[in-house]
Coordinates of C-alpha atoms and ligand atoms in Angstrom, one line a residue:
E1 CA -27.2 19.4 3.9
S2 CA -27.5 15.7 3.5
D3 CA -25.5 13.6 1.0
S4 CA -28.5 13.0 -1.1
D5 CA -28.6 16.7 -1.9
V6 CA -25.5 16.1 -3.8
N7 CA -27.2 14.7 -6.8
R8 CA -30.2 16.9 -6.6
L9 CA -30.3 19.1 -9.6
I10 CA -31.6 22.5 -10.0
R11 CA -32.4 23.7 -13.4
G12 CA -32.7 27.3 -14.6
S13 CA -34.7 27.7 -17.8
D14 CA -32.7 30.7 -18.8
K15 CA -29.4 29.1 -17.9
K16 CA -28.8 31.7 -15.4
L17 CA -28.7 30.8 -11.8
S18 CA -31.4 32.8 -10.2
S19 CA -31.9 30.2 -7.5
L20 CA -29.7 28.5 -4.9
A21 CA -32.6 26.3 -4.0
S22 CA -30.6 23.2 -3.7
F23 CA -28.5 24.5 -0.8
A24 CA -29.9 24.1 2.7
E25 CA -31.7 27.2 4.0
E26 CA -28.9 28.0 6.5
D27 CA -26.3 27.8 3.8
I28 CA -28.1 30.4 1.8
D29 CA -28.0 32.7 4.8
V30 CA -24.3 32.2 5.2
F31 CA -24.0 33.3 1.6
K32 CA -26.2 36.3 2.0
E33 CA -24.5 37.4 5.1
S34 CA -21.1 37.4 3.3
P35 CA -21.4 40.2 0.8
L36 CA -18.6 40.1 -1.8
D37 CA -16.0 42.7 -1.8
D38 CA -13.1 43.2 -4.2
E39 CA -10.5 41.7 -2.0
H40 CA -8.9 38.8 -3.8
D41 CA -9.5 36.1 -1.3
S42 CA -12.7 37.2 0.3
R43 CA -14.3 33.9 -0.5
R44 CA -11.7 31.8 1.3
L45 CA -12.3 30.9 4.9
Q46 CA -9.3 30.3 7.1
S47 CA -8.6 26.8 8.4
S48 CA -7.1 26.3 11.8
S49 CA -6.3 22.6 11.8
C50 CA -5.3 21.6 8.4
V51 CA -2.1 21.3 6.5
G52 CA -1.6 20.8 2.8
N53 CA -1.2 22.6 -0.5
D54 CA -4.4 24.5 -1.5
M55 CA -3.7 23.5 -5.1
M56 CA -4.0 19.9 -4.2
C57 CA -6.6 19.6 -1.5
G58 CA -9.1 21.5 0.6
C59 CA -9.5 21.8 4.3
S60 CA -12.6 20.0 5.6
D61 CA -13.2 22.4 8.6
V62 CA -13.8 25.3 6.1
R63 CA -15.6 23.0 3.7
Q64 CA -12.9 23.3 1.2
S65 CA -13.5 27.0 0.6
D66 CA -9.7 27.4 0.7
Y67 CA -9.2 25.1 -2.3
R68 CA -7.6 26.8 -5.3
G69 CA -6.5 23.9 -7.5
H70 CA -7.5 22.8 -11.0
F71 CA -10.1 20.1 -10.4
S72 CA -12.7 20.9 -12.9
V73 CA -14.9 17.8 -13.2
T74 CA -17.7 17.0 -10.8
R75 CA -18.3 13.6 -9.1
S76 CA -21.0 12.8 -11.7
G77 CA -18.5 13.6 -14.5
F78 CA -19.7 17.0 -15.6
T79 CA -17.3 19.7 -16.6
C80 CA -17.4 22.9 -14.5
M81 CA -18.6 26.2 -16.0
E82 CA -16.9 29.5 -15.5
W83 CA -18.0 31.1 -12.2
S84 CA -18.5 34.4 -14.0
M85 CA -21.6 32.9 -15.8
A86 CA -23.6 33.1 -12.7
D87 CA -24.7 36.6 -11.8
S88 CA -24.8 35.8 -8.1
F89 CA -21.2 34.4 -8.1
P90 CA -18.9 37.0 -9.7
N91 CA -15.4 35.7 -10.1
Q92 CA -13.6 37.6 -7.3
G93 CA -11.5 35.4 -5.1
L94 CA -12.2 32.2 -7.1
E95 CA -9.3 32.7 -9.5
D96 CA -9.8 32.6 -13.2
G97 CA -11.1 29.5 -14.8
A98 CA -13.8 26.9 -14.4
F99 CA -12.7 25.1 -11.3
C100 CA -14.3 23.4 -8.3
R101 CA -14.7 25.9 -5.5
N102 CA -16.8 26.5 -2.4
P103 CA -17.1 30.3 -2.2
N104 CA -17.6 31.3 1.4
G105 CA -18.2 27.8 2.4
V106 CA -21.8 27.8 1.2
G107 CA -21.7 24.1 0.2
Q108 CA -20.4 21.1 2.1
K109 CA -17.3 20.9 0.0
A110 CA -15.9 22.2 -3.4
W111 CA -18.5 22.3 -6.2
C112 CA -19.3 24.1 -9.4
F113 CA -22.0 24.9 -11.8
V114 CA -22.4 22.5 -14.7
E115 CA -24.6 22.3 -17.9
D116 CA -26.2 19.0 -18.7
G117 CA -27.9 19.9 -21.9
N118 CA -31.2 20.7 -20.2
G119 CA -30.0 23.7 -18.2
V120 CA -27.7 24.7 -15.4
M121 CA -27.3 22.7 -12.3
W122 CA -24.6 22.2 -9.7
D123 CA -22.7 19.2 -8.4
Y124 CA -20.0 18.5 -5.9
C125 CA -16.4 17.6 -6.9
D126 CA -14.2 14.9 -5.5
V127 CA -11.5 17.3 -4.3
P128 CA -9.5 15.5 -1.6
N129 CA -9.5 16.7 1.9
C130 CA -6.1 17.9 3.2
Q131 CA -4.5 16.2 6.1
V132 CA -5.8 17.3 9.5
E133 CA -3.1 18.0 12.1
S134 CA -3.3 15.8 15.1
S135 CA -1.2 16.3 18.2
G136 CA 1.8 14.1 18.7
D137 CA 1.7 12.5 15.3
I138 CA 4.0 13.7 12.6
T139 CA 2.4 15.1 9.4
P140 CA 4.2 14.8 6.1
G141 CA 6.2 17.4 4.2
C142 CA 6.4 17.8 0.5
F143 CA 7.1 14.6 -1.3
N144 CA 7.8 15.4 -5.0
T145 CA 9.1 13.4 -7.9
A146 CA 12.7 14.6 -7.4
R147 CA 12.8 13.4 -3.9
Y148 CA 11.3 10.1 -4.8
N149 CA 14.0 9.6 -7.5
D150 CA 16.6 10.6 -4.9
I151 CA 15.4 7.8 -2.6
Y152 CA 15.8 5.2 -5.5
A153 CA 19.3 6.5 -6.1
D154 CA 20.3 6.5 -2.4
I155 CA 19.0 3.0 -1.8
E156 CA 20.9 1.8 -4.8
E157 CA 24.1 3.4 -3.5
I158 CA 23.7 1.7 -0.1
K159 CA 23.0 -1.6 -1.8
N160 CA 26.1 -1.3 -4.0
S161 CA 28.2 -0.5 -0.9
I162 CA 27.4 -3.9 0.7
D163 CA 30.1 -6.3 -0.4
N164 CA 28.5 -9.7 0.2
D165 CA 25.3 -11.5 -1.0
F166 CA 24.1 -12.5 2.5
D167 CA 24.1 -9.0 3.9
R168 CA 22.9 -7.4 0.7
S169 CA 19.9 -9.7 0.4
H170 CA 19.0 -9.1 4.0
F171 CA 19.3 -5.3 3.5
L172 CA 17.0 -5.4 0.5
G173 CA 14.6 -8.0 1.9
G174 CA 14.6 -6.3 5.3
I175 CA 13.3 -3.1 3.8
V176 CA 10.4 -4.8 2.1
R177 CA 9.6 -6.8 5.3
L178 CA 9.7 -3.5 7.3
V179 CA 7.0 -2.1 5.0
A180 CA 5.0 -5.3 5.2
H181 CA 5.1 -5.3 9.0
D182 CA 3.9 -1.7 9.0
F183 CA 0.9 -2.4 6.8
M184 CA 0.0 -5.9 8.0
D185 CA -1.3 -4.5 11.4
F186 CA -4.3 -2.8 9.6
D187 CA -7.7 -3.7 10.9
A188 CA -10.5 -2.2 8.9
S189 CA -13.1 -3.0 11.5
N190 CA -11.3 -1.0 14.2
K191 CA -12.3 2.5 13.3
R192 CA -10.6 4.1 16.3
K193 CA -7.3 2.4 15.7
P194 CA -7.1 1.0 12.2
M195 CA -3.2 1.4 12.1
G196 CA -1.8 0.1 8.8
P197 CA 1.0 1.9 7.0
D198 CA 1.6 4.5 9.7
G199 CA 5.4 4.2 10.2
C200 CA 4.9 2.6 13.5
L201 CA 6.2 -0.8 14.6
L202 CA 6.9 -2.4 18.0
F203 CA 10.6 -3.2 17.4
D204 CA 10.9 -4.9 20.7
S205 CA 8.2 -7.4 20.0
S206 CA 9.1 -11.0 19.1
M207 CA 7.0 -10.6 16.0
N208 CA 9.4 -8.0 14.6
V209 CA 12.8 -9.5 15.6
G210 CA 15.3 -8.8 12.8
L211 CA 13.8 -5.5 11.8
G212 CA 16.0 -3.8 14.4
S213 CA 18.9 -4.5 12.1
I214 CA 17.2 -2.6 9.3
W215 CA 15.9 0.4 11.3
C216 CA 18.3 1.4 14.1
D217 CA 20.4 4.5 14.8
S218 CA 23.4 3.0 13.1
C219 CA 21.4 1.3 10.3
P220 CA 22.1 2.9 6.8
L221 CA 18.4 3.2 6.1
K222 CA 17.6 5.2 9.2
Q223 CA 20.7 7.3 8.8
L224 CA 19.6 8.1 5.3
Y225 CA 16.1 9.1 6.6
D226 CA 17.6 11.2 9.5
S227 CA 20.1 13.0 7.4
K228 CA 18.1 13.7 4.3
Y229 CA 14.4 12.9 4.5
S230 CA 13.2 13.5 8.0
D231 CA 10.8 16.2 6.8
L232 CA 8.9 13.4 5.0
S233 CA 6.7 11.2 7.2
R234 CA 8.5 8.0 8.2
A235 CA 5.5 6.1 6.9
D236 CA 5.8 7.6 3.4
F237 CA 9.6 7.1 3.4
W238 CA 9.3 3.4 4.2
V239 CA 6.9 2.8 1.4
A240 CA 9.1 4.7 -1.0
A241 CA 12.2 2.8 0.1
G242 CA 10.3 -0.5 -0.4
N243 CA 9.3 0.7 -3.9
A244 CA 13.0 1.5 -4.5
V245 CA 14.1 -2.0 -3.6
I246 CA 11.4 -3.6 -5.7
F247 CA 12.3 -1.5 -8.7
L248 CA 16.1 -2.1 -8.3
T249 CA 15.7 -5.9 -7.9
S250 CA 13.0 -6.4 -10.5
I251 CA 13.9 -7.9 -13.9
N252 CA 15.3 -5.2 -16.1
N253 CA 14.0 -2.7 -13.6
S254 CA 10.6 -3.3 -15.1
L255 CA 8.5 -3.1 -11.9
D256 CA 8.4 0.6 -11.1
L257 CA 5.6 1.3 -8.6
R258 CA 5.8 5.1 -8.8
N259 CA 2.5 5.4 -10.7
T260 CA 0.7 3.8 -7.8
F261 CA 2.7 5.6 -5.1
Y262 CA 0.7 8.0 -3.0
W263 CA 2.0 10.1 -0.2
G264 CA 0.7 12.0 2.8
R265 CA 0.6 9.2 5.4
T266 CA 0.8 10.4 9.0
T267 CA 3.4 8.7 11.2
L268 CA 2.2 7.4 14.5
D269 CA 4.6 7.6 17.4
S270 CA 2.9 4.9 19.3
C271 CA 1.0 1.9 18.2
P272 CA 0.3 -0.4 21.2
G273 CA -1.1 -3.8 20.2
S274 CA 0.2 -3.5 16.6
D275 CA 2.2 -6.7 17.0
S276 CA -0.8 -8.7 18.1
R277 CA -2.3 -8.2 14.7
L278 CA 0.8 -9.5 12.8
P279 CA 0.8 -13.1 11.4
T280 CA 2.5 -16.0 13.1
T281 CA 3.9 -18.6 10.7
A282 CA 1.5 -21.3 12.0
G283 CA -0.6 -21.6 8.8
C284 CA -3.2 -20.2 6.5
Q285 CA -5.5 -19.1 9.3
D286 CA -2.9 -16.4 9.8
V287 CA -2.9 -15.4 6.2
E288 CA -6.7 -15.3 6.2
G289 CA -6.8 -13.3 9.4
V290 CA -4.4 -10.6 8.3
F291 CA -5.0 -10.2 4.6
L292 CA -8.6 -11.3 4.0
E293 CA -10.3 -10.4 7.3
R294 CA -8.5 -7.4 8.7
M295 CA -6.9 -5.8 5.6
G296 CA -9.9 -6.6 3.3
L297 CA -7.7 -8.1 0.5
T298 CA -8.4 -11.1 -1.7
W299 CA -6.5 -14.4 -2.0
K300 CA -5.0 -13.0 -5.2
D301 CA -3.6 -10.1 -3.3
A302 CA -2.4 -12.2 -0.4
V303 CA -0.6 -14.6 -2.6
A304 CA 1.0 -11.8 -4.7
L305 CA 2.3 -10.1 -1.5
L306 CA 3.7 -13.3 -0.2
G307 CA 5.7 -13.5 -3.5
A308 CA 7.9 -10.9 -1.9
H309 CA 9.5 -13.8 0.1
T310 CA 11.6 -14.2 -3.0
L311 CA 13.8 -11.5 -1.5
G312 CA 15.9 -12.0 1.6
R313 CA 15.9 -14.8 4.1
G314 CA 15.0 -16.1 7.5
Q315 CA 17.7 -16.2 10.2
K316 CA 17.7 -18.6 13.1
Q317 CA 18.6 -15.9 15.6
F318 CA 15.8 -13.7 14.5
S319 CA 12.7 -15.7 13.7
G320 CA 13.9 -19.2 14.4
H321 CA 13.5 -20.0 10.6
H322 CA 16.6 -20.4 8.6
G323 CA 17.1 -20.1 4.8
T324 CA 16.1 -18.4 1.6
W325 CA 12.9 -19.1 -0.2
V326 CA 14.8 -19.3 -3.5
P327 CA 18.0 -21.3 -4.3
N328 CA 20.6 -18.9 -2.8
D329 CA 21.4 -15.4 -1.5
K330 CA 22.1 -14.2 -5.0
D331 CA 18.6 -15.2 -6.2
A332 CA 17.3 -13.6 -3.1
Q333 CA 18.2 -10.2 -4.5
V334 CA 16.0 -10.6 -7.5
F335 CA 12.4 -9.7 -7.3
D336 CA 10.7 -12.2 -9.6
K337 CA 8.3 -15.1 -9.6
K338 CA 10.8 -17.7 -8.3
Y339 CA 9.0 -18.1 -5.0
Y340 CA 6.0 -19.7 -6.7
E341 CA 8.3 -21.9 -8.9
E342 CA 10.1 -23.1 -5.8
L343 CA 6.8 -23.9 -4.0
F344 CA 5.8 -26.2 -6.8
R345 CA 9.0 -27.8 -8.0
R346 CA 10.9 -28.8 -4.9
A347 CA 10.4 -31.7 -2.5
W348 CA 9.8 -29.8 0.7
T349 CA 10.2 -31.9 3.8
P350 CA 8.9 -30.8 7.2
R351 CA 11.5 -29.5 9.7
G352 CA 11.0 -29.3 13.4
V353 CA 7.6 -31.0 13.4
G354 CA 5.7 -30.4 16.6
T355 CA 7.7 -27.3 17.6
E356 CA 6.7 -23.7 17.3
D357 CA 9.3 -23.2 14.7
Q358 CA 8.1 -25.9 12.3
D359 CA 8.9 -25.1 8.8
W360 CA 9.9 -26.9 5.6
A361 CA 13.3 -27.4 4.1
T362 CA 14.9 -29.1 1.1
G363 CA 18.3 -30.3 0.1
S364 CA 21.2 -31.3 2.2
S365 CA 22.3 -27.8 3.1
Q366 CA 18.9 -27.1 4.7
D367 CA 19.5 -23.5 3.6
K368 CA 16.3 -23.2 1.6
M369 CA 13.0 -23.0 3.3
M370 CA 9.3 -22.5 3.2
L371 CA 7.1 -21.5 6.1
N372 CA 3.7 -23.1 6.9
T373 CA 2.2 -19.8 5.7
D374 CA 3.9 -20.3 2.3
M375 CA 3.2 -24.1 1.9
C376 CA -0.5 -23.6 2.8
L377 CA -1.0 -21.6 -0.4
I378 CA -1.1 -24.9 -2.3
F379 CA -1.0 -27.7 0.3
D380 CA -3.7 -28.5 2.8
I381 CA -1.4 -28.8 5.8
D382 CA -3.8 -27.7 8.5
N383 CA -4.2 -31.3 9.8
D384 CA -1.0 -32.7 8.5
K385 CA 2.3 -30.9 8.9
S386 CA 4.5 -33.9 8.5
C387 CA 3.8 -34.7 4.9
C388 CA 6.2 -34.2 2.0
S389 CA 5.4 -32.0 -1.0
R390 CA 6.7 -34.3 -3.6
T391 CA 7.3 -38.0 -3.0
S392 CA 8.3 -39.0 -6.5
M393 CA 11.6 -37.2 -7.0
F394 CA 14.9 -39.0 -6.7
K395 CA 18.5 -38.0 -6.3
P396 CA 21.1 -39.5 -8.7
N397 CA 21.9 -42.1 -6.0
G398 CA 18.3 -43.3 -6.1
Q399 CA 17.4 -41.8 -2.7
N400 CA 14.1 -40.1 -2.5
R401 CA 14.5 -36.4 -2.3
C402 CA 11.9 -36.3 0.4
E403 CA 14.3 -38.1 2.7
I404 CA 11.6 -38.6 5.4
N405 CA 8.0 -39.4 4.9
E406 CA 8.6 -40.5 1.4
D407 CA 5.2 -42.1 1.1
R408 CA 3.2 -39.3 2.7
E409 CA 2.4 -36.8 0.0
C410 CA 0.9 -33.5 1.1
M411 CA -2.7 -33.0 0.0
M412 CA -3.7 -30.2 -2.3
Y413 CA -7.0 -28.4 -1.9
S414 CA -10.2 -29.7 -3.4
A415 CA -12.2 -27.5 -5.7
D416 CA -14.8 -26.7 -3.0
N417 CA -12.2 -25.4 -0.5
S418 CA -12.1 -21.6 -0.5
R419 CA -8.3 -21.8 -0.4
I420 CA -8.3 -23.2 -3.9
E421 CA -8.3 -19.5 -4.8
A422 CA -4.8 -19.3 -3.4
T423 CA -3.6 -22.2 -5.4
K424 CA -5.1 -20.7 -8.6
A425 CA -3.3 -17.5 -7.9
V426 CA 0.0 -19.3 -7.4
K427 CA -0.5 -21.0 -10.7
R428 CA -1.3 -17.8 -12.4
Y429 CA 1.8 -16.1 -11.1
L430 CA 3.9 -18.9 -12.5
G431 CA 3.3 -17.2 -15.9
G432 CA 2.6 -20.3 -17.9
S433 CA 2.4 -24.0 -17.7
G434 CA 6.0 -24.8 -18.6
P435 CA 9.3 -23.1 -17.7
N436 CA 9.1 -19.5 -18.7
S437 CA 10.4 -16.1 -17.8
N438 CA 7.0 -14.4 -17.8
N439 CA 6.9 -12.2 -14.7
V440 CA 4.0 -10.1 -16.0
P441 CA 1.1 -11.8 -14.1
F442 CA 3.0 -11.6 -10.8
Y443 CA 4.1 -8.1 -11.3
N444 CA 0.6 -6.9 -12.2
A445 CA -1.0 -8.6 -9.3
F446 CA 1.8 -7.4 -6.9
T447 CA 1.3 -3.8 -8.1
I448 CA -2.4 -3.9 -7.2
A449 CA -1.9 -5.7 -3.9
W450 CA 1.0 -3.5 -2.8
F451 CA -1.0 -0.4 -3.7
K452 CA -4.0 -1.6 -1.6
A453 CA -1.8 -2.6 1.3
T454 CA 0.2 0.6 1.4
T455 CA -2.8 2.9 1.1
N456 CA -5.3 0.9 3.2
G457 CA -7.8 3.1 5.0
M458 CA -6.1 6.4 3.9
E459 CA -8.3 8.9 2.2
T460 CA -6.2 11.9 1.8
L461 CA -3.1 10.7 0.0
R462 CA -1.7 12.5 -3.0
P463 CA 0.0 11.2 -6.2
L464 CA 3.6 12.1 -6.9
Q465 CA 4.0 15.5 -8.7
D466 CA 6.9 17.5 -9.8
T467 CA 6.1 20.2 -7.3
C468 CA 3.9 20.4 -4.3
Ligands
LIG501 C1 1.6 -14.5 6.6 C2 2.4 -13.5 6.4 C3 3.8 -13.5 6.6 C4 4.6 -14.3 7.5 C5 4.1 -15.4 8.5 C6 6.0 -13.9 7.3 C7 7.0 -14.5 8.0 C8 8.3 -14.2 7.7 C9 9.5 -14.7 8.5 C10 9.4 -15.7 9.6 C11 10.6 -14.1 8.0 C12 12.0 -14.4 8.4 C13 12.5 -13.2 9.3 C14 13.9 -13.4 9.8 O1 14.3 -14.4 10.3 O2 14.7 -12.4 9.7 C15 10.2 -13.3 6.9 C16 11.0 -12.5 6.1 C17 10.7 -11.7 5.1 N1 9.4 -11.4 4.8 FE1 7.7 -12.2 5.5 N2 6.0 -13.0 6.3 C18 4.7 -12.7 5.9 C19 4.4 -11.8 5.0 C20 5.2 -11.0 4.2 C21 4.8 -10.0 3.3 C22 3.4 -9.6 3.0 C23 6.0 -9.5 2.8 C24 6.1 -8.4 1.7 C25 5.2 -8.0 0.9 C26 7.1 -10.1 3.4 C27 8.4 -9.9 3.1 C28 9.4 -10.6 3.7 C29 10.8 -10.4 3.3 C30 11.3 -9.6 2.1 C31 11.6 -11.1 4.2 C32 13.1 -11.3 4.2 C33 13.7 -10.3 5.2 C34 15.2 -10.3 5.3 O3 15.9 -10.8 4.5 O4 15.6 -9.8 6.4 N3 6.6 -11.1 4.3 N4 8.8 -13.3 6.8

């Protein structure tokens, strides 16, 4: 049966379904050859390769005939009719009610009869497919609201047990970075190995240095997973842990990502080549390659995700980049829009020009930084990495805050440059033209971007529910 059959309508003038004309010929035979009996589940075919709750999803290998959930609206928006209304489909084995079903697998997936005012027709439902088991990879267990809440509480407890700002901000930021490194290796064009949020990272790779102090046998986060959550997929656990950090560090705990949290990711045990898809800090070509080209996101999304650099810091021994993006390690434990404010307001001076580790610093302590991939969101530094972001700011002693290259102000993008979209997004996330505490534009954009990034390419995820 082709997909175009889906919307083909059959109408019965007497509102009784005398005909199954819209099913393919061979499907009708399947139906005829499977006489009904009184046994409760006679209409449910057995799946061999599929895991999941039959109240939530159906197995694709048995064309969702096992589905017993409460989906009752079709993909065109019609409400299902009772199965008992059709003489040819008495209700046995379909459970009471007017729900999407595929008795005996006669259709391609769960469907139901509907009434459109002109008569009776049928239509497919958008019941999700359950996860298919694949050898070697770990499939997820039940992830319900209670466990999600427990993860928030457990992360908070670990956070509170860390007694200094430096380590605490690295713990919090490191978790969010871990999730980002998991999802940034997604490549939509590679159908065989899209990767993305699959719980798999090459910890030995130079791209991931530093994450080994977040996920290691003696690391609190991994110990938490091993002792309490190892029935969940690692991929799901990481995203939930990231959500916990964002919630705990957001202003008044106002950014709770649970409504856009979906679970059911499969953890990959091996992901060769994943590191080659991760961004270097060279500049906006990395941002474009990862977010726009391979992950299929927009500039708005990319800029919102990079706002996470407000948490945590760079460490010389890890990435070669040293400093926090925001004023200090205390601010680096607050998930707000400060990253964008800092980008705009400080006099950023290039550091290590000409080296692989070139970045930007400000102030005498040199403990605040921006990467090329941050600066390039508003400054056109592709061809000039030794400019200064603001040349007109002076210290009390009259010295220019730029210190070097006082006269060489970094260029901003012109209106016809596609990267102007990045600048516009930064300005939007500032929350207003003057100083303000409006984090709403950033939080809203981050919610969307984080949702896209953490569910990229995954079609069988499920929302949080109290039971599963
Ligand atoms: C172009 C993309 C990106 C580049 C080049 C980049 C680069 C870096 C670098 C060099 C560090 C310092 C690591 C260290 O020395 O320990 C870092 C840290 C961090 N990154 Fe990114 N990043 C990117 C995207 C992201 C995204 C999308 C997120 C989250 C949504 C993120 C979140 C973080 C966080 C929270 C830290 C602090 C980690 C800690 O404190 O240990 N980054 N990033």
